[in-house]
Coordinates of C-alpha atoms and ligand atoms in Angstrom, one line a residue:
X1 CA 104.6 102.2 86.6
X2 CA 106.4 98.9 87.4
X3 CA 107.1 98.0 91.0
X4 CA 108.6 95.2 93.1
X5 CA 107.0 94.2 96.5
X6 CA 109.8 92.9 98.6
X7 CA 109.4 91.1 101.9
X8 CA 109.5 87.8 103.7
X9 CA 106.7 85.2 103.4
X10 CA 103.6 86.6 105.1
X11 CA 104.7 90.2 104.8
X12 CA 101.5 91.0 102.9
X13 CA 102.8 91.3 99.3
X14 CA 99.9 89.3 97.7
X15 CA 97.3 91.2 99.7
X16 CA 98.6 94.6 98.6
X17 CA 99.2 93.4 95.0
X18 CA 95.6 92.4 94.6
X19 CA 94.5 95.8 95.8
X20 CA 96.7 97.5 93.2
X21 CA 95.3 95.3 90.5
X22 CA 91.8 96.4 91.5
X23 CA 92.4 100.1 91.9
X24 CA 95.2 100.8 89.4
X25 CA 94.7 98.3 86.6
X26 CA 98.1 96.9 87.3
X27 CA 99.2 93.3 86.5
X28 CA 100.3 91.1 89.4
X29 CA 103.2 88.8 88.5
X30 CA 103.4 86.3 91.4
X31 CA 106.0 83.6 90.7
X32 CA 104.6 81.6 93.6
X33 CA 101.2 81.6 92.0
X34 CA 102.6 80.7 88.6
X35 CA 104.6 77.8 90.1
X36 CA 101.6 76.5 92.1
X37 CA 99.5 76.6 88.8
X38 CA 102.2 74.6 87.1
X39 CA 102.2 72.1 90.0
X40 CA 98.4 71.8 90.0
X41 CA 98.2 71.2 86.3
X42 CA 100.9 68.6 86.5
X43 CA 103.2 70.0 83.9
X44 CA 106.8 68.5 83.7
X45 CA 108.1 71.7 85.3
X46 CA 105.4 71.7 87.9
X47 CA 106.3 68.1 89.0
X48 CA 109.9 69.1 89.2
X49 CA 109.3 72.0 91.6
X50 CA 106.7 70.5 93.8
X51 CA 109.1 68.9 96.3
X52 CA 111.3 72.0 96.4
X53 CA 108.4 74.2 97.2
X54 CA 107.0 71.8 99.9
X55 CA 110.4 72.0 101.6
X56 CA 110.4 75.8 101.5
X57 CA 113.5 76.0 99.3
X58 CA 113.8 78.3 96.4
X59 CA 113.2 77.0 92.9
X60 CA 116.1 77.5 90.4
X61 CA 116.6 81.0 88.9
X62 CA 116.3 79.7 85.3
X63 CA 112.8 78.4 85.9
X64 CA 111.4 81.6 87.5
X65 CA 113.2 83.9 85.1
X66 CA 111.7 82.0 82.3
X67 CA 108.2 82.5 83.7
X68 CA 108.7 86.2 84.1
X69 CA 110.2 86.6 80.7
X70 CA 107.1 85.2 79.1
X71 CA 104.8 87.7 81.0
X72 CA 106.9 90.8 80.2
X73 CA 106.4 90.2 76.5
X74 CA 102.6 90.5 77.0
X75 CA 100.3 93.4 77.7
X76 CA 101.5 95.6 80.6
X77 CA 98.3 97.6 81.3
X78 CA 98.8 99.9 84.3
X79 CA 102.2 98.3 84.9
X80 CA 103.6 95.2 86.5
X81 CA 103.7 94.4 90.2
X82 CA 106.5 91.9 90.9
X83 CA 105.3 89.8 93.9
X84 CA 107.8 87.3 95.2
X85 CA 110.2 88.0 92.4
X86 CA 113.2 88.7 92.3
X87 CA 114.3 86.5 95.3
X88 CA 118.1 86.3 94.4
X89 CA 120.7 88.8 93.1
X90 CA 120.8 86.7 89.9
X91 CA 117.0 87.2 89.5
X92 CA 117.4 90.9 90.1
X93 CA 120.1 91.2 87.4
X94 CA 118.0 89.2 85.0
X95 CA 115.0 91.4 85.7
X96 CA 117.0 94.5 84.9
X97 CA 118.2 93.0 81.6
X98 CA 114.7 91.9 80.7
X99 CA 113.2 95.3 81.4
X100 CA 115.9 97.0 79.4
X101 CA 115.4 94.7 76.4
X102 CA 111.6 95.3 76.4
X103 CA 112.0 99.0 76.8
X104 CA 110.5 99.2 80.3
X105 CA 111.7 100.7 83.6
X106 CA 111.5 99.7 87.2
X107 CA 110.0 102.6 89.0
X108 CA 110.1 101.6 92.7
X109 CA 111.0 98.7 95.0
X110 CA 108.8 98.7 98.1
X111 CA 110.1 96.8 101.1
X112 CA 107.4 95.6 103.5
X113 CA 109.0 95.5 106.9
X114 CA 107.6 93.1 109.4
X115 CA 109.1 91.3 112.4
X116 CA 109.6 87.5 112.3
X117 CA 107.3 86.8 115.3
X118 CA 104.3 88.2 113.3
X119 CA 105.0 85.9 110.4
X120 CA 104.2 82.7 112.1
X121 CA 100.7 83.9 112.9
X122 CA 100.3 85.4 109.4
X123 CA 101.3 82.2 107.6
X124 CA 99.6 79.6 109.8
X125 CA 96.4 81.6 109.7
X126 CA 96.4 82.3 105.9
X127 CA 93.8 80.8 103.5
X128 CA 92.8 81.8 100.1
X129 CA 89.7 81.5 97.9
X130 CA 90.3 78.6 95.5
X131 CA 88.3 80.3 92.8
X132 CA 89.5 83.9 92.7
X133 CA 92.6 83.9 94.9
X134 CA 91.4 86.4 97.5
X135 CA 93.6 86.2 100.6
X136 CA 92.1 85.7 104.0
X137 CA 93.3 85.2 107.6
X138 CA 91.6 83.5 110.4
X139 CA 92.1 86.4 112.8
X140 CA 92.9 89.6 110.8
X141 CA 90.8 89.1 107.6
X142 CA 87.8 86.9 107.9
X143 CA 85.2 86.8 105.2
X144 CA 81.8 88.3 106.2
X145 CA 80.2 84.8 106.0
X146 CA 82.4 82.0 107.3
X147 CA 83.8 79.9 104.4
X148 CA 82.3 82.1 101.7
X149 CA 84.5 84.4 99.6
X150 CA 83.5 88.1 99.9
X151 CA 84.9 88.8 96.4
X152 CA 83.3 86.0 94.3
X153 CA 80.8 84.2 96.5
X154 CA 82.5 80.8 96.1
X155 CA 82.7 78.3 99.0
X156 CA 86.1 76.8 98.2
X157 CA 88.7 78.1 100.7
X158 CA 92.1 76.5 100.5
X159 CA 95.2 76.4 102.7
X160 CA 98.6 76.1 101.1
X161 CA 100.5 72.9 101.7
X162 CA 103.7 74.9 102.6
X163 CA 101.9 77.2 105.1
X164 CA 103.1 75.3 108.2
X165 CA 105.7 76.3 110.8
X166 CA 108.4 73.9 109.6
X167 CA 108.3 75.0 106.0
X168 CA 108.0 78.6 107.1
X169 CA 111.2 78.3 109.0
X170 CA 113.0 77.1 105.9
X171 CA 111.4 79.8 103.8
X172 CA 112.6 82.4 106.2
X173 CA 116.1 81.0 106.1
X174 CA 116.1 81.2 102.4
X175 CA 114.8 84.8 102.6
X176 CA 117.6 85.9 104.9
X177 CA 120.3 84.1 103.0
X178 CA 119.3 84.8 99.5
X179 CA 116.6 87.5 99.2
X180 CA 117.4 90.1 101.9
X181 CA 120.7 91.2 100.1
X182 CA 118.3 92.7 97.6
X183 CA 117.4 95.4 100.1
X184 CA 121.0 96.8 100.0
X185 CA 121.1 96.2 96.2
X186 CA 118.1 98.4 95.5
X187 CA 119.0 100.9 98.2
X188 CA 122.3 101.4 96.3
X189 CA 120.4 101.9 93.1
X190 CA 118.3 104.6 94.7
X191 CA 115.1 102.6 94.2
X192 CA 114.2 101.4 97.7
X193 CA 111.2 102.6 99.7
X194 CA 110.3 101.1 103.0
X195 CA 106.8 100.7 104.5
X196 CA 105.6 99.4 107.8
X197 CA 104.1 96.0 107.0
X198 CA 102.9 95.5 110.6
X199 CA 100.3 98.2 110.3
X200 CA 96.6 97.4 109.4
X201 CA 95.9 96.4 105.9
X202 CA 94.4 99.8 105.0
X203 CA 97.3 101.7 106.5
X204 CA 99.8 99.7 104.5
X205 CA 97.7 100.4 101.4
X206 CA 98.0 104.1 102.2
X207 CA 101.7 104.0 102.7
X208 CA 102.2 102.2 99.4
X209 CA 99.9 104.7 97.6
X210 CA 102.0 107.6 98.9
X211 CA 105.1 106.0 97.5
X212 CA 103.4 105.5 94.1
X213 CA 101.8 109.0 93.8
Ligands
ADP301 P1 105.0 83.6 100.1 O1 103.7 84.3 99.6 O2 104.8 82.9 101.3 O3 106.1 84.6 100.1 P2 105.3 82.5 97.4 O4 103.9 82.1 97.0 O5 105.8 83.8 96.8 O6 105.4 82.5 99.0 O7 106.3 81.4 97.1 C1 106.1 80.0 97.4 C2 107.3 79.1 97.0 O8 107.5 79.2 95.6 C3 108.6 79.6 97.6 O9 108.8 79.1 98.9 C4 109.6 79.0 96.6 O10 109.7 77.6 96.7 C5 108.8 79.2 95.3 N1 109.1 80.5 94.6 C6 108.2 81.6 94.4 N2 108.9 82.6 93.8 C7 110.2 82.3 93.7 C8 111.3 82.9 93.1 N3 111.2 84.2 92.6 N4 112.5 82.2 93.1 C9 112.6 81.0 93.6 N5 111.5 80.3 94.1 C10 110.3 80.9 94.2
ADP302 P1 102.7 87.4 101.3 O1 102.1 87.4 99.9 O2 103.8 88.4 101.5 O3 103.2 86.0 101.6 P2 99.9 87.7 102.2 O4 99.5 88.9 101.5 O5 99.5 86.4 101.6 O6 101.6 87.7 102.3 O7 99.6 87.8 103.7 C1 99.8 86.7 104.6 C2 98.7 86.6 105.6 O8 98.6 87.8 106.5 C3 97.3 86.5 105.0 O9 96.5 85.6 105.7 C4 96.7 87.9 105.0 O10 95.3 88.0 105.1 C5 97.4 88.5 106.3 N1 97.7 89.9 106.2 C6 98.2 90.6 105.1 N2 98.5 91.9 105.4 C7 98.1 92.0 106.7 C8 98.2 93.2 107.6 N3 98.7 94.3 107.3 N4 97.7 93.0 108.9 C9 97.3 91.7 109.3 N5 97.2 90.7 108.5 C10 97.6 90.8 107.2
ZN303 ZN1 86.7 84.2 95.7

């Protein structure tokens, strides 16, 4: 089963994707994570996208489509979760072509609905484990021991450089201008499912599970 998690920055895509990886042996394909990896390892592409990401603008379609293409050629295990991809209509069309050429199907698009006011708190409170990528929040999802990852035991929490209000505003603008048309696109294709992303993490898990089962 291959699915897209669609929603603005802070909607909870990464949090839910990690749970699906743990429980359904799916593979999370987060273009944001891939781009941050490229940036941290200082590849030519990483250096090129660093400033764009810091501003909160979208990286060019060619770059992210190339990243996804590589992954689709590998093992698909319990299926792919596209997290933060596609973000433009061109990316959505490219994904459809890629899936067709690798003999795969897109089974569901899950839109995580949240209101904008919640996003500022979600984003400014977000931090992640630098070792395993577990996602935390300073109000809604704190580790059991402050600063220590519940999942892997490391003490290496990180906050993203672009998780500030100014960059969030730009990322939201990009979302409404370029990504939100995908909601209509997938609705028209009969693939759209909507879940309430404002509910508690466990309730969102349950709504996603009922779409998948
Ligand atoms: P969030 O989790 O807040 O939604 P991501 O980690 O998905 O953010 O993305 C971080 C940044 O990486 C984006 O602001 C954008 O600059 C870039 N990016 C990630 N995915 C894409 C994509 N599919 N197309 C273009 N840019 C992307
Ligand atoms: P996205 O990948 O869509 O940008 P994340 O999964 O990183 O979103 O979640 C953004 C922040 O909100 C994180 O700090 C996360 O712990 C928190 N969060 C995620 N889902 C919920 C939820 N349902 N209720 C409250 N906080 C949440
Ligand atoms: Zn960890």
